[in-house]
PDB file of C-alpha atoms in Angstrom:
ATOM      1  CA  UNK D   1     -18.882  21.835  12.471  1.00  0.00           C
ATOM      2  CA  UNK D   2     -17.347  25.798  12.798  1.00  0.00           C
ATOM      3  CA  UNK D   3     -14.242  25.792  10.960  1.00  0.00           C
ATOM      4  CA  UNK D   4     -11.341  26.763  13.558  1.00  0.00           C
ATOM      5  CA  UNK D   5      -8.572  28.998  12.098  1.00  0.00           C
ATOM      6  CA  UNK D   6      -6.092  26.276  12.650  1.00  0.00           C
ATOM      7  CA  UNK D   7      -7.778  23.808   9.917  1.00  0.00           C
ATOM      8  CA  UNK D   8      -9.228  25.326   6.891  1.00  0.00           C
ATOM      9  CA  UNK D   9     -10.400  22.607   5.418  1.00  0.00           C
ATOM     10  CA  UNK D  10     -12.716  19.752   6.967  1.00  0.00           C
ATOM     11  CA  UNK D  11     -13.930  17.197   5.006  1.00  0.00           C
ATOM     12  CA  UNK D  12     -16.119  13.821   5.604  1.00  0.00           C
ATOM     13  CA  UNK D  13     -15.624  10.847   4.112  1.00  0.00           C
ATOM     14  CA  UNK D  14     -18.323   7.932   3.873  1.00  0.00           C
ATOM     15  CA  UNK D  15     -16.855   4.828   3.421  1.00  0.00           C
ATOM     16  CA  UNK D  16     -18.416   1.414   3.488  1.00  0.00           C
ATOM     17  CA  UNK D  17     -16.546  -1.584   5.107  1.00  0.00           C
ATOM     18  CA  UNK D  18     -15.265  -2.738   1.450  1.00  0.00           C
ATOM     19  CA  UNK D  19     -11.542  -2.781  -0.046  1.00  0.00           C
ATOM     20  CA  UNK D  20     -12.803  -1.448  -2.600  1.00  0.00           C
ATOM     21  CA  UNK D  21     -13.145   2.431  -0.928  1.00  0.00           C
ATOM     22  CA  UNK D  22      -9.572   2.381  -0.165  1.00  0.00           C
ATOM     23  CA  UNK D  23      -9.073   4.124  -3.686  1.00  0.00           C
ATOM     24  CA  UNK D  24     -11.708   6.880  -2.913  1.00  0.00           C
ATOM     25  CA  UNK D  25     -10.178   7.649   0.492  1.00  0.00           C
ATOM     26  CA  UNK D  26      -6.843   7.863  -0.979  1.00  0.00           C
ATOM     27  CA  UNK D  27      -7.919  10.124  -3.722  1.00  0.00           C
ATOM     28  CA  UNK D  28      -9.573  12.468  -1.333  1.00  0.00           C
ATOM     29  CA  UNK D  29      -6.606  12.353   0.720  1.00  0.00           C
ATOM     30  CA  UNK D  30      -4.790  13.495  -2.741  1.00  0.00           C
ATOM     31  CA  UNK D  31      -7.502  16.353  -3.026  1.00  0.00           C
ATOM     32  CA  UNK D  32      -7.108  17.600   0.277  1.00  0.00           C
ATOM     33  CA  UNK D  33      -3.515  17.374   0.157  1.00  0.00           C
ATOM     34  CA  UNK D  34      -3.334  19.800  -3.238  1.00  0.00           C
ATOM     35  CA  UNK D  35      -5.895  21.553  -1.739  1.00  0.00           C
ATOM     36  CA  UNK D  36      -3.391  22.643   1.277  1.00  0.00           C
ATOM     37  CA  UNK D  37       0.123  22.334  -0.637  1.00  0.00           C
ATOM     38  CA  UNK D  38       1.009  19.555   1.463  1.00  0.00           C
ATOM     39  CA  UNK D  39       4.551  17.471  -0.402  1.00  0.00           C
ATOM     40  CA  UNK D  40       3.296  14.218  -1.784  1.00  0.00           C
ATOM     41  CA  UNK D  41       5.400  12.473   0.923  1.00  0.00           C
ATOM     42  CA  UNK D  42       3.424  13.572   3.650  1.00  0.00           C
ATOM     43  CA  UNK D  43      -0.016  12.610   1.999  1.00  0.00           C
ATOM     44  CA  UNK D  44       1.824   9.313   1.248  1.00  0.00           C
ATOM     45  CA  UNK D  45       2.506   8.953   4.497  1.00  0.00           C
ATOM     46  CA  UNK D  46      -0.791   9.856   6.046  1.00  0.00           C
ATOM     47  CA  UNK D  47      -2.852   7.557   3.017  1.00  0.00           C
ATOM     48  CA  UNK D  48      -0.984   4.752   4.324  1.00  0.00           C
ATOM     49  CA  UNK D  49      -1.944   5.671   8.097  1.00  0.00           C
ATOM     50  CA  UNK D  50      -5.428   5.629   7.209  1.00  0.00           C
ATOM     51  CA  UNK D  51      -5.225   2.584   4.812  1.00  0.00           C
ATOM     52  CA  UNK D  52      -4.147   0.463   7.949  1.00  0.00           C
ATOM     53  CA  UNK D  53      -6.782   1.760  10.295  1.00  0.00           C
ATOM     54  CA  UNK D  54      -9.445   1.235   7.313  1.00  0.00           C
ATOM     55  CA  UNK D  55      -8.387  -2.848   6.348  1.00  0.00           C
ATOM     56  CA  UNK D  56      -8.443  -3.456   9.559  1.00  0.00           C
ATOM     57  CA  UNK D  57     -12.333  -2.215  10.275  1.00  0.00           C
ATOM     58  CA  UNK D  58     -12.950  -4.145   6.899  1.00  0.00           C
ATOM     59  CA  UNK D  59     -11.435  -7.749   8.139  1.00  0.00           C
ATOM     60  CA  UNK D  60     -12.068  -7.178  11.254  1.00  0.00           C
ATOM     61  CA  UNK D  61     -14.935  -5.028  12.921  1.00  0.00           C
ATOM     62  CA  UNK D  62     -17.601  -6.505  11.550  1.00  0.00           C
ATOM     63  CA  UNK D  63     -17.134 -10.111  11.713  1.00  0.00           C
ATOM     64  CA  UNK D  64     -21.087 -11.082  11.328  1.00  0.00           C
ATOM     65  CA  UNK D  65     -20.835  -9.678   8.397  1.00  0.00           C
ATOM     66  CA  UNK D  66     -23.494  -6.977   6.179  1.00  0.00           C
ATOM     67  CA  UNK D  67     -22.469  -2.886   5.178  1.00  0.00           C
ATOM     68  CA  UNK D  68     -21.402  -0.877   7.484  1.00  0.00           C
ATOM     69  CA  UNK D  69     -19.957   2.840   7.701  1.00  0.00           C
ATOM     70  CA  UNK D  70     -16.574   4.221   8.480  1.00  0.00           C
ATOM     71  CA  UNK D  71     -16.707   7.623   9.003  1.00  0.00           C
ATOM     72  CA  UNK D  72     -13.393   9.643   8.456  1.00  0.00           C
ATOM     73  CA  UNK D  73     -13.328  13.703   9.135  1.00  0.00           C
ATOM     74  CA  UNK D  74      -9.943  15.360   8.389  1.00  0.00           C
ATOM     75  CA  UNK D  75      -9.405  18.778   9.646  1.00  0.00           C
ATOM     76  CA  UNK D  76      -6.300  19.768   7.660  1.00  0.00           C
ATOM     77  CA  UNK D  77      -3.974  22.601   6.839  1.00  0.00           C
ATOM     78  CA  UNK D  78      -0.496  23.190   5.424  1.00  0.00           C
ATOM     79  CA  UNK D  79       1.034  22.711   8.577  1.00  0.00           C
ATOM     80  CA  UNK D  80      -0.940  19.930   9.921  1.00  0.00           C
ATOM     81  CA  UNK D  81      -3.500  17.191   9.800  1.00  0.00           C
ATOM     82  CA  UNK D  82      -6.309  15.871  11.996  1.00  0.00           C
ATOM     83  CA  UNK D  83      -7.751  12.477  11.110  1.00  0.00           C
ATOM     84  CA  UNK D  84     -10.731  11.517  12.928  1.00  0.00           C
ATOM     85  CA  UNK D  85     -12.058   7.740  12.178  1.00  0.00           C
ATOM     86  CA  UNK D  86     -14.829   6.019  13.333  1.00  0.00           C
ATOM     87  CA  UNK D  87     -17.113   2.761  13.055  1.00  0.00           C
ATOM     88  CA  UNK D  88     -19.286   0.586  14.819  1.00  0.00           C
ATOM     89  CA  UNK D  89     -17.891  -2.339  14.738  1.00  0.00           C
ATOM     90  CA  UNK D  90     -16.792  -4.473  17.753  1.00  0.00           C
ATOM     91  CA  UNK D  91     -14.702  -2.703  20.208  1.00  0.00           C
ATOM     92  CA  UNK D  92     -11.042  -3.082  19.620  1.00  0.00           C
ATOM     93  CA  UNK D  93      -8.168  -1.051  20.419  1.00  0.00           C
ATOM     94  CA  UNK D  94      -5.055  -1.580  18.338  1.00  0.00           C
ATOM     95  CA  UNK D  95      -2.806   1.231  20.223  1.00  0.00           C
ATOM     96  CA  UNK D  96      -3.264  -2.446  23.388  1.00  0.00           C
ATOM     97  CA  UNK D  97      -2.052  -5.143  21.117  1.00  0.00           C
ATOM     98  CA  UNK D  98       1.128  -2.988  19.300  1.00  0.00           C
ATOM     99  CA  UNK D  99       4.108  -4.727  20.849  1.00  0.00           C
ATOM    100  CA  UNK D 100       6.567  -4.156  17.589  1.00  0.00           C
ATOM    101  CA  UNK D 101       9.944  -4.618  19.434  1.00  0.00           C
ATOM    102  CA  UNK D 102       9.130  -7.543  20.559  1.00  0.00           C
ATOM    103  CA  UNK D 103       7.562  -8.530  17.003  1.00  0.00           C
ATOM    104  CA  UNK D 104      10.855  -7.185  15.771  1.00  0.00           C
ATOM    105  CA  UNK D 105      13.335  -9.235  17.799  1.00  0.00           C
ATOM    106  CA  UNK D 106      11.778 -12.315  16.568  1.00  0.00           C
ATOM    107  CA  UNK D 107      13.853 -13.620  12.756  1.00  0.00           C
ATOM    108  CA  UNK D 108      11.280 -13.376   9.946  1.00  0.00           C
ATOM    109  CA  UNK D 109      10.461 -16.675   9.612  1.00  0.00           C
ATOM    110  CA  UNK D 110       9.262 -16.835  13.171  1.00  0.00           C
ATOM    111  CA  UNK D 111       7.122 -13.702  13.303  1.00  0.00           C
ATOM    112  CA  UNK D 112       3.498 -13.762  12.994  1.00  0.00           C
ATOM    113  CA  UNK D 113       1.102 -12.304  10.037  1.00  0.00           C
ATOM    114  CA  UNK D 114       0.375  -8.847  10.967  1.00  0.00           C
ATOM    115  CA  UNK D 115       1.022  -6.872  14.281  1.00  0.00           C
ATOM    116  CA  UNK D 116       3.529  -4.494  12.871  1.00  0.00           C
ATOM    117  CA  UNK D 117       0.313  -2.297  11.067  1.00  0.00           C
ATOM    118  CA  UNK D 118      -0.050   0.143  13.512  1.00  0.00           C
ATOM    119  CA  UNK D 119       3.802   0.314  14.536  1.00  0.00           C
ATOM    120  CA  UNK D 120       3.566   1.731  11.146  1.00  0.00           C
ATOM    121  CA  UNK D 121       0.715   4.264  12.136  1.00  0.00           C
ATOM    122  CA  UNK D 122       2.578   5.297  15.490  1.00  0.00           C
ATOM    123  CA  UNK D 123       5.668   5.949  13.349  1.00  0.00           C
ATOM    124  CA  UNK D 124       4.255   8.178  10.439  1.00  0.00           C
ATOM    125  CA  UNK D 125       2.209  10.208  13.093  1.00  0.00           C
ATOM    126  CA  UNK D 126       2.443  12.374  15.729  1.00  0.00           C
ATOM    127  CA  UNK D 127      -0.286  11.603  18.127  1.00  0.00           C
ATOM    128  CA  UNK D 128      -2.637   9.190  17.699  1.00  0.00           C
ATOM    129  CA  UNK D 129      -5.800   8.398  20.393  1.00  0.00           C
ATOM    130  CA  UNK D 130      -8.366   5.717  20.834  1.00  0.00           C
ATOM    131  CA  UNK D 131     -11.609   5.168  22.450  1.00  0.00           C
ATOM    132  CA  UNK D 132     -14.516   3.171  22.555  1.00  0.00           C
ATOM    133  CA  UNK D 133     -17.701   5.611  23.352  1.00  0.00           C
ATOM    134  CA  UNK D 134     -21.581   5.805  22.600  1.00  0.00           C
ATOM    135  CA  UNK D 135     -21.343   2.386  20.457  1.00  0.00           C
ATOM    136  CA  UNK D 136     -18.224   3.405  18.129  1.00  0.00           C
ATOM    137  CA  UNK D 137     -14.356   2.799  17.951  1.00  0.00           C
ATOM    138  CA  UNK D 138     -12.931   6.519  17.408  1.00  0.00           C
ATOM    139  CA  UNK D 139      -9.242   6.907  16.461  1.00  0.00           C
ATOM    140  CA  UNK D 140      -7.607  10.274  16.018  1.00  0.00           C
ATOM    141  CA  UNK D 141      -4.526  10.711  14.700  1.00  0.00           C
ATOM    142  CA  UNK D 142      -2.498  14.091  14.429  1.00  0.00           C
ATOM    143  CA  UNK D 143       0.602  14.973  12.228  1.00  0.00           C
ATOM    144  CA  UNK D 144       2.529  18.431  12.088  1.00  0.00           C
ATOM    145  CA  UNK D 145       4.407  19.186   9.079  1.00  0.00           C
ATOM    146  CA  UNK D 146       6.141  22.179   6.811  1.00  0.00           C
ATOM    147  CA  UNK D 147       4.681  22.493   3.476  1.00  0.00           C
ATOM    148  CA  UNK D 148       6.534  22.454   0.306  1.00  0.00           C
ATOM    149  CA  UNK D 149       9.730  20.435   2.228  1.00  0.00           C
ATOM    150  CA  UNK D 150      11.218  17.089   1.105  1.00  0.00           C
ATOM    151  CA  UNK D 151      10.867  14.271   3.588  1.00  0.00           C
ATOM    152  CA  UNK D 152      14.851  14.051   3.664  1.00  0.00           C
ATOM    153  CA  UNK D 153      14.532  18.143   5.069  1.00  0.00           C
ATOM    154  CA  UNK D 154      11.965  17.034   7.842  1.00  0.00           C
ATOM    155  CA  UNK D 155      14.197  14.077   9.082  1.00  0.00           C
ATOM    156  CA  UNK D 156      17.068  16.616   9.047  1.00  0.00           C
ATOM    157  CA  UNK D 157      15.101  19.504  11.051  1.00  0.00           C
ATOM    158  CA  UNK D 158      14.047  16.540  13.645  1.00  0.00           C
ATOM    159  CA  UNK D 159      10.489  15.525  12.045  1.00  0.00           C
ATOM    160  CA  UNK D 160       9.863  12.037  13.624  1.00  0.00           C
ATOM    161  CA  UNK D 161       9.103   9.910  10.526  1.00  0.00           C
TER     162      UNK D 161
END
């Protein structure tokens, strides 16, 4: 891939469909996140977008079962991220079955397991994409930020989060 101006770095992870690789993706988040000066808020923030994307290709893509690959390519800078994820598990789009509010209005009690994931995802980025093509589930997800700002300065200048 030619490196474009606007992300420095690009790196690929290989995961395998295991819990287990959740603590390698996170640390390379961490890498890429030094790597770029990025606060340890926002590579909170994007570890846990990613972590929700990945358990859910674990439990769920591959219900017959056997390894698989999840591919994830970030394109990142000190501004900004791209995450690029991808699989070939069974074709599901989570951005379809994400109705938080009503979720929300429901009391506790009455609300069931899981749903509220990629509310999550939708709320700590800034675009995020889906699409089922050539055999794979591909997600993107983009996030601007300021490097070297507390998350409390980003809510005050009008970040999103």
């Amino acid at each position: 891939m030619l490196k474009d101006r606007q992300y420095p770095i690009d790196r690929e992870i290989k995961l395998f469909n295991r819990m287990d690789e959740l603590e390698r993706l996170n640390e390379r988040l961490e890498e890429i996140g030094s790597d770029v000066g990025w606060t340890a808020r926002a590579v909170l923030d994007l570890s846990l977008a990613c972590e929700e994307l990945v358990v859910n290709i674990v439990n769920y893509g591959f219900p017959s079962g056997g390894e698989h690959c999840i591919d994830v390519t970030i394109h990142a800078s000190p501004s900004s991220v791209e995450v690029k994820i991808e699989d070939g598990g069974i074709p599901f789009n989570p951005l379809l079955d994400s109705d938080a509010d009503a979720l929300l209005a429901l009391e506790l009690e009455d609300r069931p397991i899981g749903g509220l994931g990629i509310f999550f995802v939708k709320r700590l980025m800034d675009d995020i994409h889906y699409e089922y093509t050539g055999g794979l589930n591909r997600f993107r997800m983009r996030k601007q930020f300021r490097p070297n700002e507390s998350h409390d300065e980003q809510l005050q200048a009008g970040g999103n989060e």
